[in-house]
JSON list of C-alpha atoms in Angstrom, two decimals:
[
{"chain": "L", "resi": 18, "resn": "UNK", "atom": "CA", "xyz": [155.47, 56.64, 130.35]},
{"chain": "L", "resi": 19, "resn": "UNK", "atom": "CA", "xyz": [152.45, 54.38, 130.68]},
{"chain": "L", "resi": 20, "resn": "UNK", "atom": "CA", "xyz": [152.94, 51.23, 128.67]},
{"chain": "L", "resi": 21, "resn": "UNK", "atom": "CA", "xyz": [149.49, 49.87, 129.53]},
{"chain": "L", "resi": 22, "resn": "UNK", "atom": "CA", "xyz": [146.54, 52.24, 129.45]},
{"chain": "L", "resi": 23, "resn": "UNK", "atom": "CA", "xyz": [142.99, 51.85, 130.60]},
{"chain": "L", "resi": 24, "resn": "UNK", "atom": "CA", "xyz": [141.41, 55.07, 129.49]},
{"chain": "L", "resi": 25, "resn": "UNK", "atom": "CA", "xyz": [138.05, 54.62, 131.19]},
{"chain": "L", "resi": 26, "resn": "UNK", "atom": "CA", "xyz": [138.33, 55.07, 134.95]},
{"chain": "L", "resi": 27, "resn": "UNK", "atom": "CA", "xyz": [134.79, 53.83, 135.42]},
{"chain": "L", "resi": 28, "resn": "UNK", "atom": "CA", "xyz": [131.98, 51.97, 133.67]},
{"chain": "L", "resi": 29, "resn": "UNK", "atom": "CA", "xyz": [128.38, 51.43, 134.71]},
{"chain": "L", "resi": 30, "resn": "UNK", "atom": "CA", "xyz": [126.11, 48.77, 133.18]},
{"chain": "L", "resi": 31, "resn": "UNK", "atom": "CA", "xyz": [122.80, 47.14, 133.93]},
{"chain": "L", "resi": 32, "resn": "UNK", "atom": "CA", "xyz": [122.58, 43.61, 135.23]},
{"chain": "L", "resi": 33, "resn": "UNK", "atom": "CA", "xyz": [122.25, 41.13, 132.40]},
{"chain": "L", "resi": 34, "resn": "UNK", "atom": "CA", "xyz": [123.85, 43.39, 129.81]},
{"chain": "L", "resi": 35, "resn": "UNK", "atom": "CA", "xyz": [127.35, 43.15, 128.38]},
{"chain": "L", "resi": 36, "resn": "UNK", "atom": "CA", "xyz": [130.31, 44.90, 130.03]},
{"chain": "L", "resi": 37, "resn": "UNK", "atom": "CA", "xyz": [133.21, 45.80, 127.76]},
{"chain": "L", "resi": 38, "resn": "UNK", "atom": "CA", "xyz": [136.46, 46.94, 129.34]},
{"chain": "L", "resi": 39, "resn": "UNK", "atom": "CA", "xyz": [139.23, 48.23, 127.12]},
{"chain": "L", "resi": 40, "resn": "UNK", "atom": "CA", "xyz": [143.00, 48.29, 127.36]},
{"chain": "L", "resi": 41, "resn": "UNK", "atom": "CA", "xyz": [145.71, 49.66, 125.08]},
{"chain": "L", "resi": 42, "resn": "UNK", "atom": "CA", "xyz": [149.44, 49.03, 125.18]},
{"chain": "L", "resi": 43, "resn": "UNK", "atom": "CA", "xyz": [152.44, 50.63, 123.58]},
{"chain": "L", "resi": 44, "resn": "UNK", "atom": "CA", "xyz": [155.24, 48.09, 124.07]},
{"chain": "L", "resi": 45, "resn": "UNK", "atom": "CA", "xyz": [155.35, 45.77, 121.05]},
{"chain": "L", "resi": 46, "resn": "UNK", "atom": "CA", "xyz": [157.42, 43.28, 123.06]},
{"chain": "L", "resi": 47, "resn": "UNK", "atom": "CA", "xyz": [154.43, 42.40, 125.23]},
{"chain": "L", "resi": 48, "resn": "UNK", "atom": "CA", "xyz": [153.16, 38.97, 124.27]},
{"chain": "L", "resi": 49, "resn": "UNK", "atom": "CA", "xyz": [151.09, 37.84, 127.22]},
{"chain": "L", "resi": 50, "resn": "UNK", "atom": "CA", "xyz": [148.12, 39.69, 128.63]},
{"chain": "L", "resi": 51, "resn": "UNK", "atom": "CA", "xyz": [146.03, 39.16, 131.73]},
{"chain": "L", "resi": 52, "resn": "UNK", "atom": "CA", "xyz": [142.95, 40.60, 133.38]},
{"chain": "L", "resi": 53, "resn": "UNK", "atom": "CA", "xyz": [142.65, 40.81, 137.14]},
{"chain": "L", "resi": 54, "resn": "UNK", "atom": "CA", "xyz": [139.65, 41.74, 139.25]},
{"chain": "L", "resi": 55, "resn": "UNK", "atom": "CA", "xyz": [140.11, 43.55, 142.53]},
{"chain": "L", "resi": 56, "resn": "UNK", "atom": "CA", "xyz": [137.76, 44.22, 145.41]},
{"chain": "L", "resi": 57, "resn": "UNK", "atom": "CA", "xyz": [138.57, 46.92, 147.97]},
{"chain": "L", "resi": 58, "resn": "UNK", "atom": "CA", "xyz": [141.09, 45.86, 150.61]},
{"chain": "L", "resi": 59, "resn": "UNK", "atom": "CA", "xyz": [141.86, 42.60, 148.77]},
{"chain": "L", "resi": 60, "resn": "UNK", "atom": "CA", "xyz": [144.55, 41.46, 146.40]},
{"chain": "L", "resi": 61, "resn": "UNK", "atom": "CA", "xyz": [143.95, 41.17, 142.64]},
{"chain": "L", "resi": 62, "resn": "UNK", "atom": "CA", "xyz": [142.29, 37.94, 141.55]},
{"chain": "L", "resi": 63, "resn": "UNK", "atom": "CA", "xyz": [143.27, 36.40, 138.23]},
{"chain": "L", "resi": 64, "resn": "UNK", "atom": "CA", "xyz": [140.41, 36.28, 135.73]},
{"chain": "L", "resi": 65, "resn": "UNK", "atom": "CA", "xyz": [141.62, 35.36, 132.27]},
{"chain": "L", "resi": 66, "resn": "UNK", "atom": "CA", "xyz": [144.70, 35.61, 130.08]},
{"chain": "L", "resi": 67, "resn": "UNK", "atom": "CA", "xyz": [145.64, 35.51, 126.44]},
{"chain": "L", "resi": 68, "resn": "UNK", "atom": "CA", "xyz": [148.84, 34.84, 124.55]},
{"chain": "L", "resi": 69, "resn": "UNK", "atom": "CA", "xyz": [149.75, 36.93, 121.55]},
{"chain": "L", "resi": 70, "resn": "UNK", "atom": "CA", "xyz": [149.45, 33.91, 119.28]},
{"chain": "L", "resi": 71, "resn": "UNK", "atom": "CA", "xyz": [145.69, 34.00, 119.85]},
{"chain": "L", "resi": 72, "resn": "UNK", "atom": "CA", "xyz": [143.09, 36.65, 119.22]},
{"chain": "L", "resi": 73, "resn": "UNK", "atom": "CA", "xyz": [140.40, 35.35, 121.53]},
{"chain": "L", "resi": 74, "resn": "UNK", "atom": "CA", "xyz": [140.14, 33.39, 124.74]},
{"chain": "L", "resi": 75, "resn": "UNK", "atom": "CA", "xyz": [136.90, 32.49, 126.46]},
{"chain": "L", "resi": 76, "resn": "UNK", "atom": "CA", "xyz": [136.15, 31.26, 129.96]},
{"chain": "L", "resi": 77, "resn": "UNK", "atom": "CA", "xyz": [132.51, 31.12, 130.93]},
{"chain": "L", "resi": 78, "resn": "UNK", "atom": "CA", "xyz": [131.05, 34.61, 131.00]},
{"chain": "L", "resi": 79, "resn": "UNK", "atom": "CA", "xyz": [134.46, 36.18, 130.33]},
{"chain": "L", "resi": 80, "resn": "UNK", "atom": "CA", "xyz": [136.04, 36.62, 126.92]},
{"chain": "L", "resi": 81, "resn": "UNK", "atom": "CA", "xyz": [139.23, 38.47, 126.11]},
{"chain": "L", "resi": 82, "resn": "UNK", "atom": "CA", "xyz": [139.92, 39.75, 122.60]},
{"chain": "L", "resi": 83, "resn": "UNK", "atom": "CA", "xyz": [143.36, 40.76, 121.38]},
{"chain": "L", "resi": 84, "resn": "UNK", "atom": "CA", "xyz": [144.05, 42.98, 118.37]},
{"chain": "L", "resi": 85, "resn": "UNK", "atom": "CA", "xyz": [147.82, 42.97, 117.98]},
{"chain": "L", "resi": 86, "resn": "UNK", "atom": "CA", "xyz": [147.94, 45.37, 115.06]},
{"chain": "L", "resi": 87, "resn": "UNK", "atom": "CA", "xyz": [146.03, 47.95, 117.09]},
{"chain": "L", "resi": 88, "resn": "UNK", "atom": "CA", "xyz": [147.79, 47.04, 120.33]},
{"chain": "L", "resi": 89, "resn": "UNK", "atom": "CA", "xyz": [144.39, 46.75, 121.94]},
{"chain": "L", "resi": 90, "resn": "UNK", "atom": "CA", "xyz": [142.62, 44.21, 124.06]},
{"chain": "L", "resi": 91, "resn": "UNK", "atom": "CA", "xyz": [139.21, 44.07, 125.61]},
{"chain": "L", "resi": 92, "resn": "UNK", "atom": "CA", "xyz": [137.41, 42.06, 128.25]},
{"chain": "L", "resi": 93, "resn": "UNK", "atom": "CA", "xyz": [133.78, 41.17, 127.65]},
{"chain": "L", "resi": 94, "resn": "UNK", "atom": "CA", "xyz": [131.57, 40.05, 130.51]},
{"chain": "L", "resi": 95, "resn": "UNK", "atom": "CA", "xyz": [128.20, 38.69, 129.53]},
{"chain": "L", "resi": 96, "resn": "UNK", "atom": "CA", "xyz": [125.78, 38.61, 131.18]},
{"chain": "L", "resi": 97, "resn": "UNK", "atom": "CA", "xyz": [127.01, 41.09, 133.79]},
{"chain": "L", "resi": 98, "resn": "UNK", "atom": "CA", "xyz": [126.08, 40.40, 137.40]},
{"chain": "L", "resi": 99, "resn": "UNK", "atom": "CA", "xyz": [126.11, 42.70, 140.45]},
{"chain": "L", "resi": 100, "resn": "UNK", "atom": "CA", "xyz": [128.90, 40.57, 141.94]},
{"chain": "L", "resi": 101, "resn": "UNK", "atom": "CA", "xyz": [131.09, 41.60, 139.01]},
{"chain": "L", "resi": 102, "resn": "UNK", "atom": "CA", "xyz": [131.28, 45.11, 140.45]},
{"chain": "L", "resi": 103, "resn": "UNK", "atom": "CA", "xyz": [134.97, 45.66, 141.14]},
{"chain": "L", "resi": 104, "resn": "UNK", "atom": "CA", "xyz": [138.07, 47.31, 139.71]},
{"chain": "L", "resi": 105, "resn": "UNK", "atom": "CA", "xyz": [139.46, 45.50, 136.67]},
{"chain": "L", "resi": 106, "resn": "UNK", "atom": "CA", "xyz": [143.14, 45.71, 135.85]},
{"chain": "L", "resi": 107, "resn": "UNK", "atom": "CA", "xyz": [144.71, 44.90, 132.54]},
{"chain": "L", "resi": 108, "resn": "UNK", "atom": "CA", "xyz": [148.30, 43.63, 132.74]},
{"chain": "L", "resi": 109, "resn": "UNK", "atom": "CA", "xyz": [150.97, 42.68, 130.21]},
{"chain": "L", "resi": 110, "resn": "UNK", "atom": "CA", "xyz": [154.31, 40.93, 130.21]},
{"chain": "L", "resi": 111, "resn": "UNK", "atom": "CA", "xyz": [157.15, 39.85, 127.95]},
{"chain": "L", "resi": 112, "resn": "UNK", "atom": "CA", "xyz": [158.03, 36.17, 127.92]},
{"chain": "L", "resi": 113, "resn": "UNK", "atom": "CA", "xyz": [161.71, 35.44, 128.09]},
{"chain": "L", "resi": 114, "resn": "UNK", "atom": "CA", "xyz": [162.40, 38.13, 130.63]},
{"chain": "L", "resi": 115, "resn": "UNK", "atom": "CA", "xyz": [161.60, 38.19, 134.29]},
{"chain": "L", "resi": 116, "resn": "UNK", "atom": "CA", "xyz": [157.97, 38.31, 133.26]},
{"chain": "L", "resi": 117, "resn": "UNK", "atom": "CA", "xyz": [157.12, 41.15, 135.56]},
{"chain": "L", "resi": 118, "resn": "UNK", "atom": "CA", "xyz": [153.61, 42.38, 135.00]},
{"chain": "L", "resi": 119, "resn": "UNK", "atom": "CA", "xyz": [152.94, 45.92, 133.81]},
{"chain": "L", "resi": 120, "resn": "UNK", "atom": "CA", "xyz": [149.51, 47.09, 134.96]},
{"chain": "L", "resi": 121, "resn": "UNK", "atom": "CA", "xyz": [147.06, 49.68, 133.76]},
{"chain": "L", "resi": 122, "resn": "UNK", "atom": "CA", "xyz": [145.43, 52.01, 136.28]},
{"chain": "L", "resi": 123, "resn": "UNK", "atom": "CA", "xyz": [142.22, 50.04, 136.33]},
{"chain": "L", "resi": 124, "resn": "UNK", "atom": "CA", "xyz": [138.56, 50.50, 135.42]},
{"chain": "L", "resi": 125, "resn": "UNK", "atom": "CA", "xyz": [135.93, 50.50, 138.13]},
{"chain": "L", "resi": 126, "resn": "UNK", "atom": "CA", "xyz": [132.94, 48.49, 136.93]},
{"chain": "L", "resi": 127, "resn": "UNK", "atom": "CA", "xyz": [129.56, 48.95, 138.57]},
{"chain": "L", "resi": 128, "resn": "UNK", "atom": "CA", "xyz": [126.78, 46.54, 137.65]},
{"chain": "L", "resi": 129, "resn": "UNK", "atom": "CA", "xyz": [123.41, 47.88, 138.67]},
{"chain": "L", "resi": 130, "resn": "UNK", "atom": "CA", "xyz": [120.61, 45.47, 139.63]},
{"chain": "K", "resi": 7, "resn": "UNK", "atom": "CA", "xyz": [145.19, 24.75, 149.44]},
{"chain": "K", "resi": 8, "resn": "UNK", "atom": "CA", "xyz": [146.23, 28.04, 150.98]},
{"chain": "K", "resi": 9, "resn": "UNK", "atom": "CA", "xyz": [146.81, 30.99, 148.72]},
{"chain": "K", "resi": 10, "resn": "UNK", "atom": "CA", "xyz": [149.53, 33.59, 148.98]},
{"chain": "K", "resi": 11, "resn": "UNK", "atom": "CA", "xyz": [149.81, 34.80, 152.55]},
{"chain": "K", "resi": 12, "resn": "UNK", "atom": "CA", "xyz": [150.94, 38.25, 153.55]},
{"chain": "K", "resi": 13, "resn": "UNK", "atom": "CA", "xyz": [151.41, 39.73, 156.98]},
{"chain": "K", "resi": 14, "resn": "UNK", "atom": "CA", "xyz": [150.77, 42.00, 158.56]},
{"chain": "K", "resi": 15, "resn": "UNK", "atom": "CA", "xyz": [147.67, 43.14, 156.70]},
{"chain": "K", "resi": 16, "resn": "UNK", "atom": "CA", "xyz": [148.03, 46.63, 158.13]},
{"chain": "K", "resi": 17, "resn": "UNK", "atom": "CA", "xyz": [151.20, 48.29, 159.36]},
{"chain": "K", "resi": 18, "resn": "UNK", "atom": "CA", "xyz": [151.60, 51.75, 160.84]},
{"chain": "K", "resi": 19, "resn": "UNK", "atom": "CA", "xyz": [155.04, 53.25, 161.20]},
{"chain": "K", "resi": 20, "resn": "UNK", "atom": "CA", "xyz": [156.38, 56.67, 162.13]},
{"chain": "K", "resi": 21, "resn": "UNK", "atom": "CA", "xyz": [158.79, 58.45, 159.84]},
{"chain": "K", "resi": 22, "resn": "UNK", "atom": "CA", "xyz": [162.29, 57.07, 160.23]},
{"chain": "K", "resi": 23, "resn": "UNK", "atom": "CA", "xyz": [161.22, 53.63, 161.46]},
{"chain": "K", "resi": 24, "resn": "UNK", "atom": "CA", "xyz": [161.68, 50.36, 159.62]},
{"chain": "K", "resi": 25, "resn": "UNK", "atom": "CA", "xyz": [158.91, 48.36, 157.98]},
{"chain": "K", "resi": 26, "resn": "UNK", "atom": "CA", "xyz": [159.11, 44.61, 157.34]},
{"chain": "K", "resi": 27, "resn": "UNK", "atom": "CA", "xyz": [156.53, 42.99, 155.11]},
{"chain": "K", "resi": 28, "resn": "UNK", "atom": "CA", "xyz": [156.29, 39.21, 154.81]},
{"chain": "K", "resi": 29, "resn": "UNK", "atom": "CA", "xyz": [155.04, 37.01, 152.02]},
{"chain": "K", "resi": 30, "resn": "UNK", "atom": "CA", "xyz": [154.58, 33.24, 151.94]},
{"chain": "K", "resi": 31, "resn": "UNK", "atom": "CA", "xyz": [153.98, 31.98, 148.38]},
{"chain": "K", "resi": 32, "resn": "UNK", "atom": "CA", "xyz": [151.47, 29.35, 147.43]},
{"chain": "K", "resi": 33, "resn": "UNK", "atom": "CA", "xyz": [152.56, 25.79, 148.05]},
{"chain": "K", "resi": 34, "resn": "UNK", "atom": "CA", "xyz": [154.73, 24.59, 145.21]},
{"chain": "K", "resi": 35, "resn": "UNK", "atom": "CA", "xyz": [155.52, 28.10, 143.99]},
{"chain": "K", "resi": 36, "resn": "UNK", "atom": "CA", "xyz": [159.15, 29.13, 143.88]},
{"chain": "K", "resi": 37, "resn": "UNK", "atom": "CA", "xyz": [158.86, 32.58, 142.31]},
{"chain": "K", "resi": 38, "resn": "UNK", "atom": "CA", "xyz": [157.87, 35.68, 144.26]},
{"chain": "K", "resi": 39, "resn": "UNK", "atom": "CA", "xyz": [157.07, 39.16, 142.98]},
{"chain": "K", "resi": 40, "resn": "UNK", "atom": "CA", "xyz": [156.48, 42.35, 144.95]},
{"chain": "K", "resi": 41, "resn": "UNK", "atom": "CA", "xyz": [154.30, 45.18, 143.66]},
{"chain": "K", "resi": 42, "resn": "UNK", "atom": "CA", "xyz": [153.31, 48.53, 145.13]},
{"chain": "K", "resi": 43, "resn": "UNK", "atom": "CA", "xyz": [150.02, 50.33, 144.58]},
{"chain": "K", "resi": 44, "resn": "UNK", "atom": "CA", "xyz": [149.73, 54.01, 145.33]},
{"chain": "K", "resi": 45, "resn": "UNK", "atom": "CA", "xyz": [146.23, 55.53, 145.72]},
{"chain": "K", "resi": 46, "resn": "UNK", "atom": "CA", "xyz": [144.32, 55.76, 142.42]},
{"chain": "K", "resi": 47, "resn": "UNK", "atom": "CA", "xyz": [147.16, 54.01, 140.59]},
{"chain": "K", "resi": 48, "resn": "UNK", "atom": "CA", "xyz": [147.78, 50.59, 139.14]},
{"chain": "K", "resi": 49, "resn": "UNK", "atom": "CA", "xyz": [150.22, 48.13, 140.63]},
{"chain": "K", "resi": 50, "resn": "UNK", "atom": "CA", "xyz": [153.89, 48.84, 139.95]},
{"chain": "K", "resi": 51, "resn": "UNK", "atom": "CA", "xyz": [156.48, 46.08, 139.82]},
{"chain": "K", "resi": 52, "resn": "UNK", "atom": "CA", "xyz": [159.23, 46.30, 142.39]},
{"chain": "K", "resi": 53, "resn": "UNK", "atom": "CA", "xyz": [161.24, 43.07, 142.51]},
{"chain": "K", "resi": 54, "resn": "UNK", "atom": "CA", "xyz": [161.23, 39.43, 141.41]},
{"chain": "K", "resi": 55, "resn": "UNK", "atom": "CA", "xyz": [162.92, 36.76, 143.48]},
{"chain": "K", "resi": 56, "resn": "UNK", "atom": "CA", "xyz": [163.52, 33.05, 143.46]},
{"chain": "K", "resi": 57, "resn": "UNK", "atom": "CA", "xyz": [164.80, 31.15, 146.46]},
{"chain": "K", "resi": 58, "resn": "UNK", "atom": "CA", "xyz": [167.99, 32.89, 147.64]},
{"chain": "K", "resi": 59, "resn": "UNK", "atom": "CA", "xyz": [168.25, 34.93, 144.42]},
{"chain": "K", "resi": 60, "resn": "UNK", "atom": "CA", "xyz": [167.11, 38.33, 143.25]},
{"chain": "K", "resi": 61, "resn": "UNK", "atom": "CA", "xyz": [166.28, 37.97, 139.57]},
{"chain": "K", "resi": 62, "resn": "UNK", "atom": "CA", "xyz": [165.01, 41.45, 138.68]},
{"chain": "K", "resi": 63, "resn": "UNK", "atom": "CA", "xyz": [165.01, 44.46, 140.99]},
{"chain": "K", "resi": 64, "resn": "UNK", "atom": "CA", "xyz": [164.53, 47.07, 138.29]},
{"chain": "K", "resi": 65, "resn": "UNK", "atom": "CA", "xyz": [161.47, 48.50, 140.04]},
{"chain": "K", "resi": 66, "resn": "UNK", "atom": "CA", "xyz": [163.03, 48.89, 143.47]},
{"chain": "K", "resi": 67, "resn": "UNK", "atom": "CA", "xyz": [163.95, 52.37, 144.71]},
{"chain": "K", "resi": 68, "resn": "UNK", "atom": "CA", "xyz": [167.72, 52.64, 144.90]},
{"chain": "K", "resi": 69, "resn": "UNK", "atom": "CA", "xyz": [167.83, 53.45, 148.58]},
{"chain": "K", "resi": 70, "resn": "UNK", "atom": "CA", "xyz": [166.10, 52.19, 151.73]},
{"chain": "K", "resi": 71, "resn": "UNK", "atom": "CA", "xyz": [164.35, 49.25, 150.04]},
{"chain": "K", "resi": 72, "resn": "UNK", "atom": "CA", "xyz": [165.57, 45.67, 150.04]},
{"chain": "K", "resi": 73, "resn": "UNK", "atom": "CA", "xyz": [164.05, 42.24, 149.49]},
{"chain": "K", "resi": 74, "resn": "UNK", "atom": "CA", "xyz": [165.02, 38.67, 150.18]},
{"chain": "K", "resi": 75, "resn": "UNK", "atom": "CA", "xyz": [163.61, 35.20, 149.73]},
{"chain": "K", "resi": 76, "resn": "UNK", "atom": "CA", "xyz": [165.65, 32.85, 151.92]},
{"chain": "K", "resi": 77, "resn": "UNK", "atom": "CA", "xyz": [165.92, 29.12, 151.49]},
{"chain": "K", "resi": 78, "resn": "UNK", "atom": "CA", "xyz": [163.60, 28.67, 154.45]},
{"chain": "K", "resi": 79, "resn": "UNK", "atom": "CA", "xyz": [160.81, 31.00, 155.43]},
{"chain": "K", "resi": 80, "resn": "UNK", "atom": "CA", "xyz": [158.87, 33.78, 153.78]},
{"chain": "K", "resi": 81, "resn": "UNK", "atom": "CA", "xyz": [160.01, 36.49, 151.43]},
{"chain": "K", "resi": 82, "resn": "UNK", "atom": "CA", "xyz": [160.68, 39.79, 153.19]},
{"chain": "K", "resi": 83, "resn": "UNK", "atom": "CA", "xyz": [160.36, 43.30, 151.79]},
{"chain": "K", "resi": 84, "resn": "UNK", "atom": "CA", "xyz": [162.21, 45.70, 154.05]},
{"chain": "K", "resi": 85, "resn": "UNK", "atom": "CA", "xyz": [161.88, 49.46, 154.02]},
{"chain": "K", "resi": 86, "resn": "UNK", "atom": "CA", "xyz": [164.32, 51.38, 156.16]},
{"chain": "K", "resi": 87, "resn": "UNK", "atom": "CA", "xyz": [163.77, 54.92, 157.44]},
{"chain": "K", "resi": 88, "resn": "UNK", "atom": "CA", "xyz": [160.25, 55.11, 156.07]},
{"chain": "K", "resi": 89, "resn": "UNK", "atom": "CA", "xyz": [158.87, 58.38, 154.74]},
{"chain": "K", "resi": 90, "resn": "UNK", "atom": "CA", "xyz": [155.27, 59.45, 154.16]},
{"chain": "K", "resi": 91, "resn": "UNK", "atom": "CA", "xyz": [155.61, 58.73, 150.44]},
{"chain": "K", "resi": 92, "resn": "UNK", "atom": "CA", "xyz": [156.10, 55.03, 151.25]},
{"chain": "K", "resi": 93, "resn": "UNK", "atom": "CA", "xyz": [152.46, 54.83, 152.35]},
{"chain": "K", "resi": 94, "resn": "UNK", "atom": "CA", "xyz": [150.86, 52.41, 149.92]},
{"chain": "K", "resi": 95, "resn": "UNK", "atom": "CA", "xyz": [149.50, 48.91, 149.51]},
{"chain": "K", "resi": 96, "resn": "UNK", "atom": "CA", "xyz": [152.23, 46.35, 148.94]},
{"chain": "K", "resi": 97, "resn": "UNK", "atom": "CA", "xyz": [151.23, 43.16, 147.17]},
{"chain": "K", "resi": 98, "resn": "UNK", "atom": "CA", "xyz": [153.12, 39.94, 146.84]},
{"chain": "K", "resi": 99, "resn": "UNK", "atom": "CA", "xyz": [152.47, 37.46, 144.03]},
{"chain": "K", "resi": 100, "resn": "UNK", "atom": "CA", "xyz": [153.80, 33.98, 143.36]},
{"chain": "K", "resi": 101, "resn": "UNK", "atom": "CA", "xyz": [154.01, 31.69, 140.38]},
{"chain": "K", "resi": 102, "resn": "UNK", "atom": "CA", "xyz": [155.11, 28.07, 140.06]},
{"chain": "K", "resi": 103, "resn": "UNK", "atom": "CA", "xyz": [157.82, 28.24, 137.48]},
{"chain": "K", "resi": 104, "resn": "UNK", "atom": "CA", "xyz": [159.01, 29.94, 134.33]},
{"chain": "K", "resi": 105, "resn": "UNK", "atom": "CA", "xyz": [158.27, 27.21, 131.85]},
{"chain": "K", "resi": 106, "resn": "UNK", "atom": "CA", "xyz": [157.66, 27.47, 128.13]},
{"chain": "K", "resi": 107, "resn": "UNK", "atom": "CA", "xyz": [154.78, 29.84, 128.64]},
{"chain": "K", "resi": 108, "resn": "UNK", "atom": "CA", "xyz": [154.19, 32.52, 131.17]},
{"chain": "K", "resi": 109, "resn": "UNK", "atom": "CA", "xyz": [152.74, 31.31, 134.39]},
{"chain": "K", "resi": 110, "resn": "UNK", "atom": "CA", "xyz": [149.98, 33.28, 135.98]},
{"chain": "K", "resi": 111, "resn": "UNK", "atom": "CA", "xyz": [150.90, 35.24, 139.06]},
{"chain": "K", "resi": 112, "resn": "UNK", "atom": "CA", "xyz": [148.61, 34.80, 142.04]},
{"chain": "K", "resi": 113, "resn": "UNK", "atom": "CA", "xyz": [148.37, 37.66, 144.48]},
{"chain": "K", "resi": 114, "resn": "UNK", "atom": "CA", "xyz": [148.15, 37.88, 148.23]},
{"chain": "K", "resi": 115, "resn": "UNK", "atom": "CA", "xyz": [145.76, 40.22, 150.07]},
{"chain": "K", "resi": 116, "resn": "UNK", "atom": "CA", "xyz": [148.40, 42.91, 150.48]},
{"chain": "K", "resi": 117, "resn": "UNK", "atom": "CA", "xyz": [149.92, 44.88, 153.33]},
{"chain": "K", "resi": 118, "resn": "UNK", "atom": "CA", "xyz": [148.69, 48.42, 153.76]},
{"chain": "K", "resi": 119, "resn": "UNK", "atom": "CA", "xyz": [151.51, 50.54, 155.08]},
{"chain": "K", "resi": 120, "resn": "UNK", "atom": "CA", "xyz": [150.71, 53.89, 156.65]},
{"chain": "K", "resi": 121, "resn": "UNK", "atom": "CA", "xyz": [153.55, 56.20, 157.59]},
{"chain": "K", "resi": 122, "resn": "UNK", "atom": "CA", "xyz": [152.66, 58.88, 160.11]}
]
């Protein structure tokens, strides 16, 4: 039973354009969401997070949008750069518990020069 | 300001041997999490520890797996009598504290375990 789903295994965009990565969740108890970026043979690197009391959080080229009613969040990268090519993982947790992260399977983003 | 350290980075074991994976959290962090990633999968939570305490081990297999985070030294994930299905990347993460809001978990580079 996958509680966090990333339905697109891969995404390819042109340099300079917008990349939109999507994530859906089923557990209504999740109230904190994170995006991690991962290069091969490395650990995940934290990118950006959002609490359920917000619907948008922005950090430079990265913006995360949260739609609680739809149980959906998305990561926007604009403009996309070749160095953004990596696997992006969406993760969720419940505050008040042990706060373990539940991860999606990831989306491999390729930014073409 | 060193990040989360894990060693070894690569570990090869034969079936039936023991595997010990070590994790040193970031300076000032007192919470350690272990995750496992199988090929083509996302990371799966295994266990959450604070110094000398296991807080949540709901993701740990019931047998052969154990974890500790002693008062001094790194956190250890121990796998006894390894089987081929244990082959995976094992990641450790740390966070500073569980305060009013969730603290971000920062990950180490992982240990890639191969069981022959």
